[in-house]
mmCIF file of C-alpha atoms and ligand atoms in Angstrom:
data_model
loop_
_atom_site.group_PDB
_atom_site.id
_atom_site.type_symbol
_atom_site.label_atom_id
_atom_site.label_comp_id
_atom_site.label_asym_id
_atom_site.label_seq_id
_atom_site.Cartn_x
_atom_site.Cartn_y
_atom_site.Cartn_z
ATOM 1 C CA MET A 1 -0.063 -0.003 0.022
ATOM 2 C CA ALA A 2 1.777 3.085 -1.260
ATOM 3 C CA ALA A 3 1.427 6.255 1.206
ATOM 4 C CA LYS A 4 0.098 9.706 0.012
ATOM 5 C CA GLY A 5 2.757 11.398 1.123
ATOM 6 C CA LYS A 6 4.578 12.138 4.779
ATOM 7 C CA VAL A 7 3.255 14.238 7.685
ATOM 8 C CA GLY A 8 5.185 14.647 11.115
ATOM 9 C CA ILE A 9 3.514 15.298 14.635
ATOM 10 C CA ILE A 10 5.398 16.874 17.084
ATOM 11 C CA GLY A 11 4.087 15.837 20.622
ATOM 12 C CA SER A 12 2.124 12.814 20.932
ATOM 13 C CA GLY A 13 -0.175 13.979 23.879
ATOM 14 C CA LEU A 14 -4.213 14.059 23.262
ATOM 15 C CA ILE A 15 -4.150 16.633 20.327
ATOM 16 C CA GLY A 16 -0.621 14.583 18.639
ATOM 17 C CA ARG A 17 -2.861 11.232 18.253
ATOM 18 C CA GLY A 18 -5.657 12.588 17.140
ATOM 19 C CA TRP A 19 -4.393 14.279 14.495
ATOM 20 C CA ALA A 20 -2.098 10.617 13.889
ATOM 21 C CA MET A 21 -5.260 8.982 13.134
ATOM 22 C CA LEU A 22 -7.252 11.600 11.157
ATOM 23 C CA PHE A 23 -3.814 11.722 8.541
ATOM 24 C CA ALA A 24 -3.883 8.071 8.428
ATOM 25 C CA ALA A 25 -7.326 7.447 7.931
ATOM 26 C CA SER A 26 -6.754 9.347 4.493
ATOM 27 C CA GLY A 27 -3.543 7.330 3.675
ATOM 28 C CA TYR A 28 -1.189 9.551 4.788
ATOM 29 C CA GLU A 29 2.127 7.956 6.293
ATOM 30 C CA VAL A 30 2.428 9.723 9.948
ATOM 31 C CA CYS A 31 6.073 10.139 11.907
ATOM 32 C CA LEU A 32 5.020 10.414 16.278
ATOM 33 C CA PHE A 33 7.874 12.410 17.762
ATOM 34 C CA ASP A 34 7.629 13.178 21.316
ATOM 35 C CA ILE A 35 10.471 14.760 23.629
ATOM 36 C CA LEU A 36 9.333 11.977 25.776
ATOM 37 C CA PRO A 37 9.936 8.463 23.865
ATOM 38 C CA GLU A 38 7.376 6.898 26.607
ATOM 39 C CA GLN A 39 4.492 9.275 25.358
ATOM 40 C CA VAL A 40 5.159 8.066 21.789
ATOM 41 C CA SER A 41 4.975 4.166 22.775
ATOM 42 C CA GLY A 42 1.856 5.262 25.174
ATOM 43 C CA ALA A 43 0.187 6.942 22.108
ATOM 44 C CA LEU A 44 0.753 4.092 19.767
ATOM 45 C CA ASP A 45 -0.692 1.571 21.876
ATOM 46 C CA ASN A 46 -3.464 4.014 22.618
ATOM 47 C CA ILE A 47 -4.257 4.786 18.818
ATOM 48 C CA LYS A 48 -3.892 0.440 17.745
ATOM 49 C CA MET A 49 -6.420 0.123 20.532
ATOM 50 C CA CYS A 50 -8.879 2.906 19.383
ATOM 51 C CA LEU A 51 -8.842 1.997 15.717
ATOM 52 C CA GLN A 52 -9.676 -1.503 17.077
ATOM 53 C CA ASP A 53 -12.619 0.028 18.607
ATOM 54 C CA LEU A 54 -13.624 2.396 15.979
ATOM 55 C CA GLN A 55 -13.607 -0.726 13.509
ATOM 56 C CA LYS A 56 -15.770 -2.946 15.679
ATOM 57 C CA ALA A 57 -17.930 -0.191 16.158
ATOM 58 C CA GLY A 58 -18.322 0.783 12.400
ATOM 59 C CA LEU A 59 -17.055 3.997 12.903
ATOM 60 C CA LEU A 60 -13.196 3.750 11.627
ATOM 61 C CA ARG A 61 -13.257 6.619 8.932
ATOM 62 C CA GLY A 62 -11.558 6.263 5.454
ATOM 63 C CA SER A 63 -11.721 3.240 3.414
ATOM 64 C CA LEU A 64 -8.458 1.513 5.018
ATOM 65 C CA THR A 65 -8.893 -1.284 7.947
ATOM 66 C CA ALA A 66 -7.523 -0.610 11.691
ATOM 67 C CA ASP A 67 -4.704 -2.529 10.741
ATOM 68 C CA GLU A 68 -3.926 -0.946 7.518
ATOM 69 C CA GLN A 69 -4.104 2.459 9.321
ATOM 70 C CA PHE A 70 -2.114 1.460 12.267
ATOM 71 C CA GLY A 71 0.735 0.466 9.838
ATOM 72 C CA LEU A 72 1.076 4.140 8.278
ATOM 73 C CA ILE A 73 2.034 5.463 11.754
ATOM 74 C CA SER A 74 5.197 5.285 13.315
ATOM 75 C CA GLY A 75 7.123 6.657 16.372
ATOM 76 C CA CYS A 76 10.320 8.599 15.838
ATOM 77 C CA SER A 77 12.814 9.394 18.679
ATOM 78 C CA ASP A 78 14.544 12.032 16.369
ATOM 79 C CA PHE A 79 13.070 15.277 15.678
ATOM 80 C CA ASN A 80 14.670 15.865 12.327
ATOM 81 C CA ALA A 81 13.944 12.345 11.130
ATOM 82 C CA ALA A 82 10.305 12.865 11.945
ATOM 83 C CA CYS A 83 9.896 15.781 9.548
ATOM 84 C CA GLN A 84 12.422 15.843 6.877
ATOM 85 C CA GLY A 85 10.668 14.984 3.929
ATOM 86 C CA ALA A 86 7.371 15.816 5.476
ATOM 87 C CA LEU A 87 4.783 17.885 3.055
ATOM 88 C CA HIS A 88 2.994 18.943 6.055
ATOM 89 C CA VAL A 89 4.362 18.875 10.365
ATOM 90 C CA GLN A 90 1.538 19.713 12.873
ATOM 91 C CA GLU A 91 3.181 21.096 16.080
ATOM 92 C CA CYS A 92 1.239 19.781 19.177
ATOM 93 C CA VAL A 93 3.426 20.604 22.378
ATOM 94 C CA PRO A 94 2.073 22.115 25.593
ATOM 95 C CA GLU A 95 0.736 25.896 25.207
ATOM 96 C CA ASN A 96 3.341 27.564 26.008
ATOM 97 C CA LEU A 97 5.135 30.168 23.395
ATOM 98 C CA GLU A 98 8.658 30.220 24.640
ATOM 99 C CA LEU A 99 8.407 26.185 23.808
ATOM 100 C CA LYS A 100 6.624 26.426 20.669
ATOM 101 C CA LYS A 101 9.180 29.216 19.449
ATOM 102 C CA LYS A 102 11.872 26.898 20.143
ATOM 103 C CA ILE A 103 9.725 23.901 18.408
ATOM 104 C CA PHE A 104 9.833 26.042 14.807
ATOM 105 C CA SER A 105 13.163 27.280 15.293
ATOM 106 C CA GLN A 106 14.041 23.842 15.219
ATOM 107 C CA LEU A 107 11.395 22.981 12.133
ATOM 108 C CA ASP A 108 12.509 26.139 10.432
ATOM 109 C CA ALA A 109 16.297 24.591 10.146
ATOM 110 C CA VAL A 110 14.773 21.642 8.593
ATOM 111 C CA ALA A 111 12.248 22.463 6.176
ATOM 112 C CA ASP A 112 12.381 22.610 2.619
ATOM 113 C CA ASP A 113 10.668 25.313 0.762
ATOM 114 C CA ASN A 114 7.714 22.935 0.334
ATOM 115 C CA MET A 115 6.940 22.093 3.589
ATOM 116 C CA VAL A 116 4.124 23.118 5.459
ATOM 117 C CA LEU A 117 4.924 24.472 9.522
ATOM 118 C CA SER A 118 1.916 24.004 11.154
ATOM 119 C CA SER A 119 0.568 24.471 14.691
ATOM 120 C CA SER A 120 -2.196 23.531 16.934
ATOM 121 C CA THR A 121 -1.951 26.440 19.330
ATOM 122 C CA SER A 122 -5.645 27.278 21.043
ATOM 123 C CA CYS A 123 -4.953 30.629 21.565
ATOM 124 C CA ILE A 124 -1.178 32.272 20.874
ATOM 125 C CA LEU A 125 -1.374 34.368 17.610
ATOM 126 C CA PRO A 126 0.535 33.239 14.831
ATOM 127 C CA SER A 127 2.820 36.461 14.670
ATOM 128 C CA LYS A 128 4.050 35.445 17.874
ATOM 129 C CA ILE A 129 5.390 32.158 17.125
ATOM 130 C CA PHE A 130 6.412 32.397 13.504
ATOM 131 C CA SER A 131 7.728 35.844 13.263
ATOM 132 C CA GLY A 132 11.653 36.399 12.034
ATOM 133 C CA LEU A 133 11.773 32.619 10.626
ATOM 134 C CA LYS A 134 13.311 32.230 7.128
ATOM 135 C CA HIS A 135 10.313 30.196 6.143
ATOM 136 C CA VAL A 136 6.944 32.314 7.706
ATOM 137 C CA LYS A 137 5.128 32.725 4.528
ATOM 138 C CA GLN A 138 5.154 28.456 4.953
ATOM 139 C CA CYS A 139 3.489 28.989 8.644
ATOM 140 C CA ILE A 140 -0.015 28.542 9.592
ATOM 141 C CA VAL A 141 -2.129 27.558 12.879
ATOM 142 C CA ALA A 142 -4.544 24.736 12.231
ATOM 143 C CA HIS A 143 -6.393 25.039 15.617
ATOM 144 C CA PRO A 144 -8.470 21.457 16.094
ATOM 145 C CA VAL A 145 -11.326 21.083 18.264
ATOM 146 C CA ASN A 146 -10.987 18.362 20.967
ATOM 147 C CA PRO A 147 -12.173 15.248 20.210
ATOM 148 C CA PRO A 148 -10.989 16.025 16.340
ATOM 149 C CA TYR A 149 -12.305 12.709 15.707
ATOM 150 C CA TYR A 150 -15.493 13.430 16.214
ATOM 151 C CA VAL A 151 -15.412 17.500 15.736
ATOM 152 C CA PRO A 152 -14.732 18.143 12.509
ATOM 153 C CA LEU A 153 -14.098 21.787 13.043
ATOM 154 C CA VAL A 154 -10.092 23.473 12.098
ATOM 155 C CA GLU A 155 -9.776 26.723 12.460
ATOM 156 C CA LEU A 156 -6.765 28.173 9.889
ATOM 157 C CA ILE A 157 -5.034 31.165 10.746
ATOM 158 C CA PRO A 158 -1.922 33.078 9.280
ATOM 159 C CA HIS A 159 0.613 34.917 9.957
ATOM 160 C CA PRO A 160 0.605 38.292 8.236
ATOM 161 C CA GLU A 161 3.071 37.006 5.914
ATOM 162 C CA THR A 162 1.720 33.383 5.318
ATOM 163 C CA GLU A 163 1.308 32.878 1.871
ATOM 164 C CA GLN A 164 -2.290 32.415 0.387
ATOM 165 C CA SER A 165 -1.067 29.120 -1.410
ATOM 166 C CA ILE A 166 -0.575 27.698 2.142
ATOM 167 C CA MET A 167 -3.620 28.639 3.467
ATOM 168 C CA ASP A 168 -5.156 27.067 0.376
ATOM 169 C CA ARG A 169 -3.149 24.156 0.717
ATOM 170 C CA THR A 170 -4.052 23.231 4.547
ATOM 171 C CA ARG A 171 -7.273 24.015 3.712
ATOM 172 C CA ALA A 172 -7.617 21.418 0.625
ATOM 173 C CA LEU A 173 -5.899 18.684 3.264
ATOM 174 C CA MET A 174 -7.884 19.486 6.063
ATOM 175 C CA LYS A 175 -11.203 18.885 3.806
ATOM 176 C CA GLU A 176 -9.377 15.600 2.459
ATOM 177 C CA ILE A 177 -9.210 13.908 5.816
ATOM 178 C CA GLY A 178 -12.772 14.971 6.248
ATOM 179 C CA GLN A 179 -12.356 18.028 8.714
ATOM 180 C CA SER A 180 -14.545 21.102 8.267
ATOM 181 C CA PRO A 181 -11.436 23.935 7.807
ATOM 182 C CA VAL A 182 -13.192 27.516 8.416
ATOM 183 C CA SER A 183 -10.442 30.638 7.601
ATOM 184 C CA LEU A 184 -9.641 33.429 9.367
ATOM 185 C CA LYS A 185 -8.339 36.307 6.887
ATOM 186 C CA LYS A 186 -6.259 38.014 9.377
ATOM 187 C CA GLU A 187 -5.275 36.789 13.373
ATOM 188 C CA VAL A 188 -7.174 37.767 15.910
ATOM 189 C CA ASP A 189 -7.119 37.153 19.636
ATOM 190 C CA GLY A 190 -8.753 34.064 20.600
ATOM 191 C CA PHE A 191 -9.317 33.090 16.998
ATOM 192 C CA ALA A 192 -13.342 32.488 16.106
ATOM 193 C CA LEU A 193 -14.409 29.513 18.514
ATOM 194 C CA ASN A 194 -13.288 30.954 21.325
ATOM 195 C CA ARG A 195 -14.346 34.615 21.000
ATOM 196 C CA ILE A 196 -17.986 33.169 20.038
ATOM 197 C CA GLN A 197 -17.568 30.633 22.896
ATOM 198 C CA TYR A 198 -16.199 32.858 25.403
ATOM 199 C CA ALA A 199 -18.782 35.387 24.703
ATOM 200 C CA ILE A 200 -21.229 32.806 25.550
ATOM 201 C CA ILE A 201 -19.579 31.616 28.629
ATOM 202 C CA ALA A 202 -19.668 35.775 29.934
ATOM 203 C CA GLU A 203 -23.451 36.013 29.356
ATOM 204 C CA SER A 204 -24.189 32.882 30.992
ATOM 205 C CA TRP A 205 -22.013 34.099 33.955
ATOM 206 C CA ARG A 206 -23.860 37.055 34.347
ATOM 207 C CA LEU A 207 -27.329 35.187 34.542
ATOM 208 C CA ILE A 208 -25.793 33.523 37.810
ATOM 209 C CA GLN A 209 -23.826 36.551 39.211
ATOM 210 C CA ASP A 210 -26.824 38.352 38.746
ATOM 211 C CA GLY A 211 -29.222 35.729 40.474
ATOM 212 C CA VAL A 212 -31.384 35.203 37.639
ATOM 213 C CA MET A 213 -30.820 31.485 36.812
ATOM 214 C CA SER A 214 -29.162 28.460 38.377
ATOM 215 C CA PRO A 215 -26.024 26.927 36.909
ATOM 216 C CA GLU A 216 -27.971 23.938 36.313
ATOM 217 C CA ASP A 217 -30.746 26.069 33.775
ATOM 218 C CA VAL A 218 -28.340 27.824 32.219
ATOM 219 C CA ASP A 219 -26.473 24.815 31.018
ATOM 220 C CA THR A 220 -30.118 23.356 29.962
ATOM 221 C CA VAL A 221 -30.539 26.654 27.681
ATOM 222 C CA MET A 222 -27.843 25.532 25.229
ATOM 223 C CA SER A 223 -28.003 21.878 25.772
ATOM 224 C CA ALA A 224 -32.026 21.812 25.328
ATOM 225 C CA GLY A 225 -32.461 24.344 23.473
ATOM 226 C CA LEU A 226 -29.916 26.714 21.380
ATOM 227 C CA GLY A 227 -27.182 23.634 21.261
ATOM 228 C CA ARG A 228 -29.966 21.590 19.413
ATOM 229 C CA ARG A 229 -30.085 23.872 16.045
ATOM 230 C CA TYR A 230 -26.215 24.567 16.527
ATOM 231 C CA ALA A 231 -25.570 21.079 15.864
ATOM 232 C CA PHE A 232 -26.079 21.142 12.174
ATOM 233 C CA MET A 233 -26.360 25.191 11.559
ATOM 234 C CA GLY A 234 -24.781 28.389 12.838
ATOM 235 C CA PRO A 235 -26.264 31.600 14.422
ATOM 236 C CA LEU A 236 -26.528 33.170 11.355
ATOM 237 C CA GLU A 237 -28.809 30.539 9.136
ATOM 238 C CA VAL A 238 -30.865 30.047 12.142
ATOM 239 C CA MET A 239 -31.586 34.201 11.524
ATOM 240 C CA HIS A 240 -32.530 33.698 7.986
ATOM 241 C CA LEU A 241 -34.904 30.896 8.906
ATOM 242 C CA ASN A 242 -36.554 32.486 11.799
ATOM 243 C CA ALA A 243 -37.959 35.380 9.767
ATOM 244 C CA GLU A 244 -38.410 35.987 6.196
ATOM 245 C CA GLY A 245 -34.818 35.769 5.396
ATOM 246 C CA MET A 246 -32.092 37.783 7.232
ATOM 247 C CA LYS A 247 -33.204 41.409 6.092
ATOM 248 C CA SER A 248 -36.896 40.612 7.381
ATOM 249 C CA TYR A 249 -35.324 39.300 10.451
ATOM 250 C CA VAL A 250 -33.258 42.506 11.145
ATOM 251 C CA GLU A 251 -36.041 44.462 10.555
ATOM 252 C CA ARG A 252 -38.104 42.790 12.954
ATOM 253 C CA TYR A 253 -35.685 41.845 15.843
ATOM 254 C CA GLY A 254 -32.838 44.016 14.757
ATOM 255 C CA GLU A 255 -33.921 46.659 17.548
ATOM 256 C CA THR A 256 -34.878 44.284 20.400
ATOM 257 C CA MET A 257 -31.567 42.862 19.576
ATOM 258 C CA GLN A 258 -29.684 46.096 20.559
ATOM 259 C CA ARG A 259 -31.863 46.820 23.406
ATOM 260 C CA VAL A 260 -31.065 43.773 25.120
ATOM 261 C CA LEU A 261 -27.464 43.469 24.383
ATOM 262 C CA SER A 262 -26.892 46.878 25.506
ATOM 263 C CA THR A 263 -27.859 45.768 29.343
ATOM 264 C CA PHE A 264 -24.999 43.079 28.984
ATOM 265 C CA GLY A 265 -22.815 44.325 31.872
ATOM 266 C CA PRO A 266 -18.971 44.590 32.111
ATOM 267 C CA ILE A 267 -16.624 41.504 31.672
ATOM 268 C CA PRO A 268 -17.222 39.356 34.677
ATOM 269 C CA ASP A 269 -14.012 38.410 37.008
ATOM 270 C CA PHE A 270 -15.045 34.766 37.248
ATOM 271 C CA SER A 271 -14.385 35.058 40.919
ATOM 272 C CA GLY A 272 -16.299 35.551 44.265
ATOM 273 C CA PRO A 273 -19.336 33.953 45.112
ATOM 274 C CA ALA A 274 -20.451 33.304 41.616
ATOM 275 C CA LEU A 275 -17.372 31.197 41.053
ATOM 276 C CA GLU A 276 -18.305 29.264 44.683
ATOM 277 C CA THR A 277 -22.204 28.832 43.068
ATOM 278 C CA VAL A 278 -21.062 27.310 39.562
ATOM 279 C CA ASP A 279 -18.636 25.336 41.176
ATOM 280 C CA ALA A 280 -20.842 24.021 43.687
ATOM 281 C CA ALA A 281 -23.173 23.156 41.210
ATOM 282 C CA MET A 282 -21.122 21.553 38.322
ATOM 283 C CA THR A 283 -19.504 19.369 41.349
ATOM 284 C CA ASN A 284 -22.608 18.460 42.417
ATOM 285 C CA GLN A 285 -23.392 16.626 39.088
ATOM 286 C CA THR A 286 -19.617 15.679 38.516
ATOM 287 C CA PRO A 287 -17.017 15.334 41.145
ATOM 288 C CA SER A 288 -13.930 17.369 40.275
ATOM 289 C CA THR A 289 -11.799 14.008 40.708
ATOM 290 C CA PRO A 290 -10.006 12.435 37.541
ATOM 291 C CA GLU A 291 -12.259 9.300 37.746
ATOM 292 C CA ALA A 292 -15.392 11.237 37.772
ATOM 293 C CA LEU A 293 -14.244 13.399 35.189
ATOM 294 C CA THR A 294 -12.767 10.606 32.786
ATOM 295 C CA GLU A 295 -16.251 9.121 33.341
ATOM 296 C CA ARG A 296 -18.216 12.047 32.455
ATOM 297 C CA ARG A 297 -15.921 12.944 29.341
ATOM 298 C CA ARG A 298 -16.356 8.789 28.231
ATOM 299 C CA TRP A 299 -20.104 10.012 28.338
ATOM 300 C CA ARG A 300 -19.404 13.172 26.462
ATOM 301 C CA ASP A 301 -17.775 11.076 23.697
ATOM 302 C CA ALA A 302 -20.546 8.740 23.420
ATOM 303 C CA ARG A 303 -22.785 11.303 22.460
ATOM 304 C CA LEU A 304 -20.377 12.962 20.025
ATOM 305 C CA THR A 305 -19.721 9.976 18.592
ATOM 306 C CA GLY A 306 -23.593 9.078 18.019
ATOM 307 C CA LEU A 307 -24.049 12.394 16.975
ATOM 308 C CA ALA A 308 -21.251 12.465 13.839
ATOM 309 C CA ARG A 309 -23.119 8.944 13.115
ATOM 310 C CA LEU A 310 -26.431 10.697 12.930
ATOM 311 C CA GLN A 311 -25.080 13.498 10.671
ATOM 312 C CA SER A 312 -23.346 11.392 8.636
ATOM 313 C CA ASP A 313 -26.550 8.957 7.726
ATOM 314 C CA MET A 314 -28.680 12.007 7.805
ATOM 315 C CA ASP A 315 -26.014 13.653 4.894
ATOM 316 C CA ASN A 316 -26.159 10.133 3.056
ATOM 317 C CA SER A 317 -29.905 9.430 2.516
HETATM 318 P P1 NAI B 1 -0.843 17.190 26.013
HETATM 319 O O1 NAI B 1 0.055 17.835 27.118
HETATM 320 O O2 NAI B 1 -1.727 16.177 26.121
HETATM 321 O O3 NAI B 1 0.248 16.948 24.971
HETATM 322 C C1 NAI B 1 1.402 17.548 24.624
HETATM 323 C C2 NAI B 1 2.751 16.561 24.250
HETATM 324 O O4 NAI B 1 3.716 17.077 23.960
HETATM 325 C C3 NAI B 1 3.224 15.964 25.802
HETATM 326 O O5 NAI B 1 3.347 14.178 24.963
HETATM 327 C C4 NAI B 1 4.602 16.189 26.056
HETATM 328 O O6 NAI B 1 5.372 15.243 26.308
HETATM 329 C C5 NAI B 1 5.136 16.564 24.131
HETATM 330 N N1 NAI B 1 6.035 17.786 24.581
HETATM 331 C C6 NAI B 1 6.510 18.448 25.645
HETATM 332 N N2 NAI B 1 7.583 19.209 25.257
HETATM 333 C C7 NAI B 1 8.166 19.051 24.115
HETATM 334 C C8 NAI B 1 9.109 19.261 23.078
HETATM 335 N N3 NAI B 1 10.039 19.613 23.253
HETATM 336 N N4 NAI B 1 9.090 18.129 21.549
HETATM 337 C C9 NAI B 1 8.427 17.194 21.505
HETATM 338 N N5 NAI B 1 7.418 17.018 22.392
HETATM 339 C C10 NAI B 1 6.921 17.803 23.468
HETATM 340 O O7 NAI B 1 -1.114 18.450 25.459
HETATM 341 P P2 NAI B 1 -2.452 18.305 23.854
HETATM 342 O O8 NAI B 1 -3.640 18.474 24.688
HETATM 343 O O9 NAI B 1 -2.339 17.368 22.937
HETATM 344 O O10 NAI B 1 -2.363 20.090 23.321
HETATM 345 C C11 NAI B 1 -1.239 20.345 22.291
HETATM 346 C C12 NAI B 1 -1.596 21.466 21.447
HETATM 347 O O11 NAI B 1 -2.988 21.453 20.937
HETATM 348 C C13 NAI B 1 -1.638 22.731 22.971
HETATM 349 O O12 NAI B 1 -1.334 23.782 21.943
HETATM 350 C C14 NAI B 1 -2.878 22.955 22.677
HETATM 351 O O13 NAI B 1 -3.534 24.070 23.384
HETATM 352 C C15 NAI B 1 -3.733 22.320 21.695
HETATM 353 N N6 NAI B 1 -4.717 22.056 21.537
HETATM 354 C C16 NAI B 1 -5.615 21.307 22.817
HETATM 355 C C17 NAI B 1 -6.738 21.136 22.460
HETATM 356 C C18 NAI B 1 -7.285 20.188 23.962
HETATM 357 O O14 NAI B 1 -8.598 20.273 24.048
HETATM 358 N N7 NAI B 1 -6.485 19.395 24.584
HETATM 359 C C19 NAI B 1 -7.593 21.469 21.722
HETATM 360 C C20 NAI B 1 -7.073 22.036 20.790
HETATM 361 C C21 NAI B 1 -5.987 22.578 20.891
#
């Protein structure tokens, strides 16, 4: 079986493993590197088990078997060997600017003019990580959402000097491996997902802080209300469908939106009595112990899996 090309993954924790599985599912040869060799062997064991489980459940991506996909992934104890000849290198080390800068300067030294140098960072701006690199035009942030196997969004953010062809090529690659890329035209703090997420968190917090609602009921507004439609369409399309089109929605509700928005208070400081209230409610539901959190994450992932399966069935019917 001939691989499509090589992808290097730097850092084989949670996100590195997720990327490795996505690329292998599409037939790419994947080299996984980590500063800790035991992380690489742990990642390989974990990936093998996950692929077998996915195959048994009928949820394996792509047309290759679990064994064929696993055969495309190898562990690597040498940074340069993991990256050399790769068409795309995905950095997945912890969220620390100095560490990421160090990794990208190492990568800059081995990169050829055809390699895409990509970071998984959740919130560090590309200009902070990539400025001054020789291959800055080939650098990009490709921010996945956890767990990437079931949540397909990938945010692509350019450095001000990133070439458009690198954005286009990475967008095409993400589509090819079954993800849903979105492109930011320029960098902005928080990228898109977290800007929108933080706006939701801020208003949720205010409703609790101002004594309007309980934390449990605030979460229900999303899980039983907004989240139901947001699972398959965005807020703009919701507006469009909730009136006779977008302009009609704005005509009907524009003033109301502005009036309500003008009552939003200052940014919460996420501390004090409100924090105690939210923490007590969340801990009552799921104690903050590793075992309880792991069990609840399994519950979440099972639902995400079910949702992914339902969406794929509906898209294909
Ligand atoms: P993690 O802590 O699970 O894995 C990080 C891995 O990097 C570890 O295996 C560690 O040994 C390795 N590492 C540390 N220093 C290294 C070095 N110098 N060279 C090579 N490997 C090194 O972290 P996780 O959660 O996988 O996050 C990785 C990146 O992905 C972060 O930037 C994070 O912000 C981003 N991200 C994380 C998400 C999440 O939900 N966990 C979601 C989206 C992005």
